[in-house]
Coordinates of C-alpha atoms in Angstrom, one line a residue:
X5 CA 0.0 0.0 0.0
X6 CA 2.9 2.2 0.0
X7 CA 2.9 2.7 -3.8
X8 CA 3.7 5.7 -5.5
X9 CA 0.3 8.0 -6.3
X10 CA -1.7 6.7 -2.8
X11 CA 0.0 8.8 -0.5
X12 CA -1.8 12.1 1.0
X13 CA 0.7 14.6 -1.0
X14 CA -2.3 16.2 -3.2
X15 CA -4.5 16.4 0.2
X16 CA -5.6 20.2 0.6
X17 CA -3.6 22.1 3.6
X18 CA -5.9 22.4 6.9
X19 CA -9.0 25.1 6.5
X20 CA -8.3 28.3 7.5
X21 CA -8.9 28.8 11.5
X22 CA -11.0 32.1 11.0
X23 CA -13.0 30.6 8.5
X24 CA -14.2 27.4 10.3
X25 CA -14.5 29.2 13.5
X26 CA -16.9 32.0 12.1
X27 CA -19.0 28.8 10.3
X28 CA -19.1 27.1 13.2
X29 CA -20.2 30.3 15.7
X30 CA -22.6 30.6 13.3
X31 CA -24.5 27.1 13.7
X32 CA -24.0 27.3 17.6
X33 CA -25.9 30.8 17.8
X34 CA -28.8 29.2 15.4
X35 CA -28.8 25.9 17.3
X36 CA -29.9 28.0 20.9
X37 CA -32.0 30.0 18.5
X38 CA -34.1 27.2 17.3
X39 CA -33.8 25.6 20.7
X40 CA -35.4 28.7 22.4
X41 CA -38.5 29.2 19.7
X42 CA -40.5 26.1 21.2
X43 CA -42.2 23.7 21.6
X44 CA -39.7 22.3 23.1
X45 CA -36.8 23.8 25.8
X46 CA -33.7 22.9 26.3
X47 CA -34.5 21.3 30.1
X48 CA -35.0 17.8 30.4
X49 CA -38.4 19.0 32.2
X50 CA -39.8 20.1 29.0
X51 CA -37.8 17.2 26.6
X52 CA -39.6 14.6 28.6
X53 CA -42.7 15.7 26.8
X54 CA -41.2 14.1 23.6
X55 CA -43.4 11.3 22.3
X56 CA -42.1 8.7 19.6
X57 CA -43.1 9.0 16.2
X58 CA -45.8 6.4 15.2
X59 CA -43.9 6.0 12.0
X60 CA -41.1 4.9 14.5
X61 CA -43.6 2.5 16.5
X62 CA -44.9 0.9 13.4
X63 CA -41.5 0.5 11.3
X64 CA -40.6 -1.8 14.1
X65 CA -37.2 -2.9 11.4
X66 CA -34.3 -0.7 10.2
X67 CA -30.7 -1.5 8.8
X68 CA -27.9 0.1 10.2
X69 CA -24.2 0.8 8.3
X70 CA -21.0 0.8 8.7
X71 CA -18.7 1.9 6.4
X72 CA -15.5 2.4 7.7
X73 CA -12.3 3.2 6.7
X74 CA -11.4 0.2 9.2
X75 CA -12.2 -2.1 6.4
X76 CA -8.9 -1.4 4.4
X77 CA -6.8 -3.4 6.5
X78 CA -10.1 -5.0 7.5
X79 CA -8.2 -6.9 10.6
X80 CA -9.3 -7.9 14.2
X81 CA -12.3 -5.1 14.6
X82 CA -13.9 -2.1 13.6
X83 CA -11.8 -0.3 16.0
X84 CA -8.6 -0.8 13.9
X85 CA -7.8 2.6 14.0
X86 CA -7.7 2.9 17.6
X87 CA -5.9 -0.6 18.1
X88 CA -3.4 -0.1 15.7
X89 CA -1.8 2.3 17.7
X90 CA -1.6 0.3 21.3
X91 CA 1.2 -1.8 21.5
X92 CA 0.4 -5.7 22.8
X93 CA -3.0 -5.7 20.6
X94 CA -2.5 -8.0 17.9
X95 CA -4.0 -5.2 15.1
X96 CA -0.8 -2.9 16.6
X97 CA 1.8 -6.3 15.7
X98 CA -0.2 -6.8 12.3
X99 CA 0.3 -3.3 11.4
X100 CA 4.1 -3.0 11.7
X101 CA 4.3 -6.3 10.1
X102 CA 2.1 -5.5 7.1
X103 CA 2.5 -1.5 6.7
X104 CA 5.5 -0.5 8.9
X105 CA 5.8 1.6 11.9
X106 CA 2.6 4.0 12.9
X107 CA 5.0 7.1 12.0
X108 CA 5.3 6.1 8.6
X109 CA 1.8 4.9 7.6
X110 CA -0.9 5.5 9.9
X111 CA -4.8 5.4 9.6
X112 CA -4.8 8.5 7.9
X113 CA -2.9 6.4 4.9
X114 CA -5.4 4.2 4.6
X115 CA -8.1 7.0 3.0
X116 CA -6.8 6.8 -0.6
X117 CA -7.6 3.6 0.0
X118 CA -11.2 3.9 0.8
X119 CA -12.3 4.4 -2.9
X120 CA -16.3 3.6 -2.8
X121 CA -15.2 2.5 -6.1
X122 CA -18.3 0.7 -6.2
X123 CA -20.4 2.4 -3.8
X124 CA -24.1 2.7 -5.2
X125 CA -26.6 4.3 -3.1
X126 CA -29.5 3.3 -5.0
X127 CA -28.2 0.0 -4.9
X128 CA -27.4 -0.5 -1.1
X129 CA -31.4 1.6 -0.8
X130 CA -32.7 -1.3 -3.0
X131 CA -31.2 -4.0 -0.6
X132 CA -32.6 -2.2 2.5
X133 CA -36.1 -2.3 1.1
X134 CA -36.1 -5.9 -0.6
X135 CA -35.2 -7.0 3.6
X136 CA -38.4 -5.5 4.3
X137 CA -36.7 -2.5 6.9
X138 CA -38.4 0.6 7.0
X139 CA -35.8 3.0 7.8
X140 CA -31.9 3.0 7.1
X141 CA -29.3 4.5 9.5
X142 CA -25.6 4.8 7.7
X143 CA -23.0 6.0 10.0
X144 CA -22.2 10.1 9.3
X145 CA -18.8 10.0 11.3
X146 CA -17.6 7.4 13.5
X147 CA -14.7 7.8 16.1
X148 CA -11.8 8.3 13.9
X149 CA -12.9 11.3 12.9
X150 CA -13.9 10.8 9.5
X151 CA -17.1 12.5 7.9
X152 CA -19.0 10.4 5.3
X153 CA -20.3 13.8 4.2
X154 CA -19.9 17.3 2.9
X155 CA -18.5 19.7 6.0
X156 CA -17.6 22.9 6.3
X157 CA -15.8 22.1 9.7
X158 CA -13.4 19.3 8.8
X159 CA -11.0 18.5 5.7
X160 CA -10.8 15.2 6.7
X161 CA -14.6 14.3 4.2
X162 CA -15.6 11.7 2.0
X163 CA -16.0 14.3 -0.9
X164 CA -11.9 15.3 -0.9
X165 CA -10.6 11.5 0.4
X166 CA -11.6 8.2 -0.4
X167 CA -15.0 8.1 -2.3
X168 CA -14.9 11.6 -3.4
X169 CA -18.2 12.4 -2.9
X170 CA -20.8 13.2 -0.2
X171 CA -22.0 9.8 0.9
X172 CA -24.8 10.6 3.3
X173 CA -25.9 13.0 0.8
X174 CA -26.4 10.1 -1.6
X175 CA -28.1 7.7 0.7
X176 CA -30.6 9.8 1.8
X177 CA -32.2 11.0 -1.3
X178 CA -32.2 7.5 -2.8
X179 CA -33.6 6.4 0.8
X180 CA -36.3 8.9 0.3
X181 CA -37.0 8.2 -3.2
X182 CA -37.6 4.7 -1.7
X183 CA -40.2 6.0 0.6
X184 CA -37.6 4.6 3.2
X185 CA -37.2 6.3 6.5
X186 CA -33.7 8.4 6.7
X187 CA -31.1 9.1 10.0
X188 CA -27.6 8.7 10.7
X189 CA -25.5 8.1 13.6
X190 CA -22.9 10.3 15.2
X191 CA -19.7 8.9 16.9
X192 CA -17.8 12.0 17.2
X193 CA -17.8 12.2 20.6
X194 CA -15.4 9.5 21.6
X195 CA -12.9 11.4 18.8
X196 CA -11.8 13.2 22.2
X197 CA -9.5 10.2 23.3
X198 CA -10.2 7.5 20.4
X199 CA -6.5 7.7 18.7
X200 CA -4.6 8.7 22.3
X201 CA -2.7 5.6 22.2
X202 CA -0.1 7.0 19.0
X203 CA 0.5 9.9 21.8
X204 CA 2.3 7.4 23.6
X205 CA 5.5 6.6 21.2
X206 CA 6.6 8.1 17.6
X207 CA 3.2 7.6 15.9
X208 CA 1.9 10.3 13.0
X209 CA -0.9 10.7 15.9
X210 CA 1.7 13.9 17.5
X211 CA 3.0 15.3 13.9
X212 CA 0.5 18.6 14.3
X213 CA 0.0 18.4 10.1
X214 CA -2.6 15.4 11.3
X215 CA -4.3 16.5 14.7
X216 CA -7.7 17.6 12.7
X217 CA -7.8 14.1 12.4
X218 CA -6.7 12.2 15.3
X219 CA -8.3 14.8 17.3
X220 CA -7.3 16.1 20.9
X221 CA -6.1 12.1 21.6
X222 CA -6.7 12.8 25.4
X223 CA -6.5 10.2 27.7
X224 CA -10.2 9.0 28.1
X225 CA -10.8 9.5 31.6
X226 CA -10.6 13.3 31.2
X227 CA -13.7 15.2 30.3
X228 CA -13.9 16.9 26.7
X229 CA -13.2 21.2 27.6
X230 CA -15.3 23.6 25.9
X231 CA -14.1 23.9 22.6
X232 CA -14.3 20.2 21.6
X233 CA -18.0 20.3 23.1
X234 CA -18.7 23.4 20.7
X235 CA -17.2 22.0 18.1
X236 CA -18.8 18.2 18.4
X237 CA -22.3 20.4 18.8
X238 CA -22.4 22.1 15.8
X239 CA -20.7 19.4 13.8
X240 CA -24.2 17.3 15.2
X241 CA -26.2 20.6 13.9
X242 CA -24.2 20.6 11.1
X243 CA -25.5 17.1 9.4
X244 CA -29.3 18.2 11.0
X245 CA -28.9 20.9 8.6
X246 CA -27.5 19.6 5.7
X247 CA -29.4 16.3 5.8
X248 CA -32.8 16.6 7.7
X249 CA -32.6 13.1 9.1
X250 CA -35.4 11.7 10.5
X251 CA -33.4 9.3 13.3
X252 CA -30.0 10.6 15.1
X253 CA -28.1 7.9 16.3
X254 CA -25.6 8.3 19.7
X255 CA -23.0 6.2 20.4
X256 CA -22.6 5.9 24.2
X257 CA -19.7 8.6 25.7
X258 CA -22.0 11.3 25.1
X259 CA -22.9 10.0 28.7
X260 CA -20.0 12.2 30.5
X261 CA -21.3 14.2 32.4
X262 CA -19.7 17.4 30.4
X263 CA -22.4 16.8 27.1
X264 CA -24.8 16.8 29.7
X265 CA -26.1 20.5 28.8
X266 CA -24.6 20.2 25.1
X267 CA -27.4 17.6 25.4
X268 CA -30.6 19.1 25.7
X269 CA -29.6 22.4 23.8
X270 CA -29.0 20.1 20.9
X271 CA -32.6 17.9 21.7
X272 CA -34.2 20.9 21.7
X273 CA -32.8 22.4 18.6
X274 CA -33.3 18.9 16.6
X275 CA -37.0 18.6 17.8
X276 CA -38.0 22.0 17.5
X277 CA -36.4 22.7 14.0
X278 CA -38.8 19.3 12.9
X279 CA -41.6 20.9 14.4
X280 CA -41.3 23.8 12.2
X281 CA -41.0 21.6 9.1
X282 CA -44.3 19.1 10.3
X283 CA -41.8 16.3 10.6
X284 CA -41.2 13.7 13.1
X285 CA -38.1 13.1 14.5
X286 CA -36.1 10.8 17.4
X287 CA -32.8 10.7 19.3
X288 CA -31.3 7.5 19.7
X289 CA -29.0 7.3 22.8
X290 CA -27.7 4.7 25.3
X291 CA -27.0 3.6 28.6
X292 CA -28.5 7.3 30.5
X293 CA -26.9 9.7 28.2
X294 CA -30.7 11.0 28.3
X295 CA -33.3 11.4 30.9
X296 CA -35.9 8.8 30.4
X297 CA -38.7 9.7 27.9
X298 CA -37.0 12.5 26.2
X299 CA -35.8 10.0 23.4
X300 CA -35.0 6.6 22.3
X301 CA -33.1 4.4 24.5
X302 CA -30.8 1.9 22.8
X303 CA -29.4 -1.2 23.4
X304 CA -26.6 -2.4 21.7
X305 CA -25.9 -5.8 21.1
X306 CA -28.6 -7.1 23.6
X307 CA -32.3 -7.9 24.5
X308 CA -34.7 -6.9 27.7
X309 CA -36.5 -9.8 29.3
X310 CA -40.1 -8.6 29.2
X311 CA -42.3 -5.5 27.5
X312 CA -40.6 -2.3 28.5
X313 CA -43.4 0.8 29.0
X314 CA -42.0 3.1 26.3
X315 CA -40.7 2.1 23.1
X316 CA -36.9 0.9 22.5
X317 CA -34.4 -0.1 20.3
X318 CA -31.9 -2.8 19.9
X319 CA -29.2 -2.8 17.8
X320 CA -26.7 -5.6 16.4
X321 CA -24.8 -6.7 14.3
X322 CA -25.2 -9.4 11.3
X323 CA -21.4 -10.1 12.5
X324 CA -20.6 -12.0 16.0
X325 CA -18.1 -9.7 16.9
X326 CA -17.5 -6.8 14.4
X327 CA -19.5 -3.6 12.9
X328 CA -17.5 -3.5 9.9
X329 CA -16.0 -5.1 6.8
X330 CA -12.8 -7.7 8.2
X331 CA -11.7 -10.4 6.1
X332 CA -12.8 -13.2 8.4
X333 CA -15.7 -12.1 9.9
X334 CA -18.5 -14.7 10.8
X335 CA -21.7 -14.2 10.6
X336 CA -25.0 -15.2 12.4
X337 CA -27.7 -17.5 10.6
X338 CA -31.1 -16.1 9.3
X339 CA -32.9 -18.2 12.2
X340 CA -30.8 -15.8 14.7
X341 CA -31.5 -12.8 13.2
X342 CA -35.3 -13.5 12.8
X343 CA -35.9 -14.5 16.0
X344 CA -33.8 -11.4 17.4
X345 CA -36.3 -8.9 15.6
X346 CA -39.3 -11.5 16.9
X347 CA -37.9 -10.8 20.5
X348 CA -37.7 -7.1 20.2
X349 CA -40.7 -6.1 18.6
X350 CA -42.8 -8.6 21.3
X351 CA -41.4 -6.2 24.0
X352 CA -42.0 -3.4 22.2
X353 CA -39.0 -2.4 20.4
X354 CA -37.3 -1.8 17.2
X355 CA -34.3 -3.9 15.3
X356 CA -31.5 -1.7 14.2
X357 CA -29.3 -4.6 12.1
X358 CA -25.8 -3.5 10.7
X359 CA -24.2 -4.6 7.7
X360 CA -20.4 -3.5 6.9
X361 CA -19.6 -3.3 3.2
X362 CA -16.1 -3.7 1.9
X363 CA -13.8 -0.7 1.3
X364 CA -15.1 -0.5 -2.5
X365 CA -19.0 0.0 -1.8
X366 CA -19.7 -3.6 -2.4
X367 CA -21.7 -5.8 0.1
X368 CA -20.5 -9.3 1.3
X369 CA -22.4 -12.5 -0.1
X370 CA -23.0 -13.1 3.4
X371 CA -25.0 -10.0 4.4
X372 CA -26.7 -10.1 0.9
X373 CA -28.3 -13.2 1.5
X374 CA -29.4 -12.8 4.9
X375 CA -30.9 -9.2 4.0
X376 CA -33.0 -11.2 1.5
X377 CA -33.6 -13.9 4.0
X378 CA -35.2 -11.9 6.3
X379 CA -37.1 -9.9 3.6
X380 CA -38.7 -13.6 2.1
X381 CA -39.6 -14.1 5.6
X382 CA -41.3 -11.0 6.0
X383 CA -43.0 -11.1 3.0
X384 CA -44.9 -14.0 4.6
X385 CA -45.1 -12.4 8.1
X386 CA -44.9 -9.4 8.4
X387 CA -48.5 -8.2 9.3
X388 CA -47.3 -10.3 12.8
X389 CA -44.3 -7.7 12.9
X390 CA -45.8 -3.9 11.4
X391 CA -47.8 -1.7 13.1
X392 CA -48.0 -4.0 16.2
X393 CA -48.2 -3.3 19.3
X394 CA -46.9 -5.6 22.8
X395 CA -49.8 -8.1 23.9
X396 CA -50.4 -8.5 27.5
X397 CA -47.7 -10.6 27.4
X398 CA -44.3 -10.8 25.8
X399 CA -44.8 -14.9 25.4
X400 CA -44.4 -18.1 26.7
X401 CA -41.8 -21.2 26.7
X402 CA -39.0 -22.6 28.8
X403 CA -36.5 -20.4 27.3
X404 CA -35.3 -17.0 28.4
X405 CA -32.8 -14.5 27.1
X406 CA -30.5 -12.6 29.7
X407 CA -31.1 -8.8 29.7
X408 CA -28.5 -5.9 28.8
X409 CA -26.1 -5.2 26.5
X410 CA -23.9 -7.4 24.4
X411 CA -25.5 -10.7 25.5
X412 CA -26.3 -11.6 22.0
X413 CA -22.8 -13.3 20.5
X414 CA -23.9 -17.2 21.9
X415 CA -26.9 -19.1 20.0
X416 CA -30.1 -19.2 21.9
X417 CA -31.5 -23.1 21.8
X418 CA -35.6 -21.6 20.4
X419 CA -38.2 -24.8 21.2
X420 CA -41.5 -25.1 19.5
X421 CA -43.2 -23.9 22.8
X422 CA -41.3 -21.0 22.7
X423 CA -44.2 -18.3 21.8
X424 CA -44.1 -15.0 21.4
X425 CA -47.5 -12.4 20.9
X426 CA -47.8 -9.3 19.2
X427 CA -51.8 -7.4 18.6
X428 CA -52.8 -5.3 16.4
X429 CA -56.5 -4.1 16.5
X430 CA -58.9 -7.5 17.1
X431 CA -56.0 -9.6 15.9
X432 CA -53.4 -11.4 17.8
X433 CA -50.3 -13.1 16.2
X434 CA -48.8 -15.8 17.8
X435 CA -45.2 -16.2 16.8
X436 CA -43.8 -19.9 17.5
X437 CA -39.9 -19.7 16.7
X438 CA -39.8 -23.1 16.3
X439 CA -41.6 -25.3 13.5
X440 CA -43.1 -27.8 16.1
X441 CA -41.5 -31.8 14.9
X442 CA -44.9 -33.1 15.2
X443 CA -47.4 -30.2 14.2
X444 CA -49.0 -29.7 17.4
X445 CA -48.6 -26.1 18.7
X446 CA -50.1 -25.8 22.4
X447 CA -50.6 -22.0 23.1
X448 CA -51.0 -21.8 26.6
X449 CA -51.6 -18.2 27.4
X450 CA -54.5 -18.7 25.7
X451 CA -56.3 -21.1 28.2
X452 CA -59.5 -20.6 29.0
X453 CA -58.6 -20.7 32.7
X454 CA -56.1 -18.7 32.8
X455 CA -58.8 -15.5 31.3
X456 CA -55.9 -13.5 29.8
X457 CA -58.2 -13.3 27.2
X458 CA -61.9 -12.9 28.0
X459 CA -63.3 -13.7 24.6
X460 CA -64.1 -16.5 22.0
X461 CA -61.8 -17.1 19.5
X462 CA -63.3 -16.9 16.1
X463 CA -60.9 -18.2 14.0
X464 CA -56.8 -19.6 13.5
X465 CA -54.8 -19.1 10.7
X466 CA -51.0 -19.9 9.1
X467 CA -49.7 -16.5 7.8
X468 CA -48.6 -17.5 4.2
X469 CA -51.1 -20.4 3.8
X470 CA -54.5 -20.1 1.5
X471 CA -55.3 -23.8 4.2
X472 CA -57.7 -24.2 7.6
X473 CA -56.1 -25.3 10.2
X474 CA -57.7 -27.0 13.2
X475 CA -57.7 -26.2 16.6
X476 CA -59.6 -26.2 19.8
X477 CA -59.2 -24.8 22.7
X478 CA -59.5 -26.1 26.4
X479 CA -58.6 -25.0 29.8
X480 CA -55.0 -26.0 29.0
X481 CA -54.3 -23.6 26.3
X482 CA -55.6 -23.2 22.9
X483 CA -53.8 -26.3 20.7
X484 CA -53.2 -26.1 16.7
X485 CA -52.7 -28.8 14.0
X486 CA -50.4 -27.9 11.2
X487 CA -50.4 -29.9 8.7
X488 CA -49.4 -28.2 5.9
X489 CA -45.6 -27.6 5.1
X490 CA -43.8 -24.6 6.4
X491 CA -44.7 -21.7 4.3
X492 CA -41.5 -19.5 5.8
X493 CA -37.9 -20.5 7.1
X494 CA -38.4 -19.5 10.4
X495 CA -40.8 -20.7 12.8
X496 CA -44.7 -20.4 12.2
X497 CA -47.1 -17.4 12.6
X498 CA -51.0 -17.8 13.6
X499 CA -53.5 -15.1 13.5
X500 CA -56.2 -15.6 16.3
X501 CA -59.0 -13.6 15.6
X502 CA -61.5 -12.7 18.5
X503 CA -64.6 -12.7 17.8
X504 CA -66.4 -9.2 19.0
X505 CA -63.6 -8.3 21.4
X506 CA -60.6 -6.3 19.9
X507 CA -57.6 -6.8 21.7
X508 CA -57.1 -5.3 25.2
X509 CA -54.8 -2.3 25.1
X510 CA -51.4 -2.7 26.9
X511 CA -51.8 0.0 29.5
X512 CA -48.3 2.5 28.9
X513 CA -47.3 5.6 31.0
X514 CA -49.2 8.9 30.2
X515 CA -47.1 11.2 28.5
X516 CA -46.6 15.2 30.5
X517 CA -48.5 17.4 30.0

């Protein structure tokens, strides 16, 4: 890679101080302009008030992307720019090995390399629709402090390195001539100590020519001062602007306590300015970056154990243990990934799924086929998944998933009497993630003795099947025949209509006044 004509030589010489600093006062005084015109403030008091878009509530399936610079050397993990520069990792011994020392070829070399040579927005748009998602998150910037789009406060763009051109720009108007749902996620935060470990011997990380780049490379136990806050805020307004996404995705140090104010003056700007152009909007955060109910709380890599009161997100990966393009990443099966958005939506929440295409714009065979997978399956059953809403219940069976974060990485062992329920108006979808051996299905949250549902059940259906099936039901449960063959890969899904009873609202918490 250390061929003449990919080197950095014709990279333009670092913006002009005055220029980026005016720009950027500029979109700080309009962000606490917006934020102070209403409805909203910028108090966690009055952001509380946020409710989540029904569009959100009924999508219910998104795809999430990462497209990384990382997946040059694609080696070890997504955070190959970080761990390239700590010495004992192996990606900081594969480095040396393969490119030389860190002061002679460091991330920054790998750009040229990032062509998009291939990249198709319209294309990767068509994927996310034929998998049946409804909205499409593509990262904007992630920690190494590379934009994906046009800026006015950073050289370091896809437009003048790599694809030469503004990515996010691209994605969203195809995703929006696909009637598909548009945000973007924001890692900039943890740009304050991402690339600190080349600080600590004769990296490119302390050659000042880079440090718009690798950033201030503290160590990550300080808190960010005031002008990296100022400067990560309006780079956040920045893309709001420019872009008009409907979803903004945080990754999880915007918990320090210092974003905490940088917090709701941004919240307030983002939900105000979609106010003012009839749209509806969320905030994606994690851990308790955000006080409860004044966005989106997301989980990465995990599950919750039962129906939370206000609706979630979970996001993973279609890798075990990467986010973006490496060489010999392993993926989960379509069984896995169906019954993870099963899982989520029966407790109320939303599946954010990555994929990671290569450094040319292409996506893996791997990802391609499960992005299809899970669109044939919800071609059949997807009725049981849109527009739902949580049941009484979550579900039923002898198996339980653990709750938190990044508990998803072993195989969970599904039965056929592992059940679980979403409703929609009189309708209620029983989804069995396992195609029972001997046909018998026994639903037994629908017992008559156990009067979760007070009502006689008019008729049982197989989503994707023109058959009958028969049932009865008895104090034990209500028990189906199937007889016919599978009509999807995963599982089974029954309709159980109620006859003159629509289903019984899950009660949630009243929104402030």
């Amino acid at each position: 890679m250390t061929e003449a004509g990919h080197r950095l030589d014709a990279f333009p010489a670092q913006l002009a101080p005055e220029t980026v600093e005016r720009f950027r006062k500029e979109l700080l005084a309009k962000v606490d302009r917006v934020a102070g015109e209403g409805p909203f403030e910028p108090s966690w008091s009055s952001l509380t008030r946020f409710q989540v878009p029904d569009w959100f509530r009924d999508a219910k399936f998104g795809i999430f992307i990462h497209w990384l610079a990382s997946s040059v050397p694609a080696y070890g993990t997504e955070w190959y720019a970080r761990t390239m520069y700590l010495a004992g990792t192996p990606e900081f011994t594969h480095h040396t090995s393969t490119y030389g020392p860190q002061k002679d070829f460091g991330f920054k070399d790998f750009l040229p390399h990032f062509t998009g040579s291939a990249f198709d927005a319209d294309e990767w748009i068509s994927l996310v629709a034929r998998s049946g998602a409804r909205y499409v998150v593509p990262v904007a910037e992630h920690h190494d402090g590379f934009a994906f789009h046009d800026t006015q406060l950073s050289r370091w763009k896809a437009p003048l390195i790599g694809p030469g051109r503004d990515v996010i720009a691209e994605l969203a108007a195809a995703a929006r001539r696909a009637n598909i749902r548009f945000g973007l996620s924001s890692h900039r935060a943890e740009n304050w100590w991402f690339f600190n470990g080349g600080k600590r011997f004769d990296s490119d990380v302390n050659d000042p020519r880079w440090a718009d780049l690798y950033g201030p490379a503290q160590p990550k136990s300080t808190q960010p001062d005031a002008e990296f806050l100022d400067d990560w805020l309006a780079r956040t307004a920045e893309v709001v602007e420019r872009y008009e996404p409907e979803v903004v995705y945080f990754d999880w140090w915007i918990e320090e306590p210092a974003f905490r104010d940088y917090l709701r003056r941004f919240a307030a700007y983002y939900y105000n300015q979609a106010a003012q152009r009839g749209d509806e909007v969320l905030v994606n955060y994690k851990w308790d970056a955000f006080d409860e109910g004044s966005a989106v709380h997301d989980i990465e890599r995990g599950a919750v154990r039962t129906i939370q009161p206000r609706p979630f997100q979970n996001d993973t990966s279609m890798s075990r243990t990467a986010w973006c393009h490496l060489v010999d990443n392993t993926f989960k099966s379509l069984d896995e990934l169906v019954a993870d958005l099963v899982d989520t939506v029966s407790k109320n929440g939303s599946l954010l799924l990555n994929i990671g295409p290569r450094p040319d714009g292409t996506i893996v065979d791997e990802e391609r086929a499960l992005l299809e997978g899970i669109g044939d399956w919800l071609t059949v059953n997807g009725e049981a998944i849109f527009g739902t809403r949580p049941w009484l219940v979550h579900g039923e069976g002898p198996t339980h998933v653990d709750g938190g974060s990044f508990a998803d990485t072993a195989k969970v062992p599904w039965t056929a009497q592992d059940m679980r329920f979403t409703c929609k108006d009189d309708q209620l979808y029983v989804l069995v993630l396992r195609w029972p051996d001997d046909g018998n299905v026994v639903i037994r949250s629908l017992g008559t003795d156990l009067r979760l549902v007070d009502a006689d059940i008019e008729s049982v259906q197989l989503l994707g099947s023109t058959g009958t099936v028969a049932w009865r039901r008895d104090t034990d449960g209500l028990h189906v025949t199937l007889t016919e063959p599978a009509p999807s890969s995963f599982g089974a899904c029954l309709r159980v209509r109620l006859r003159n009873r629509p289903i019984p609202p899950r009660y949630e918490p009243p929104m402030a006044e």
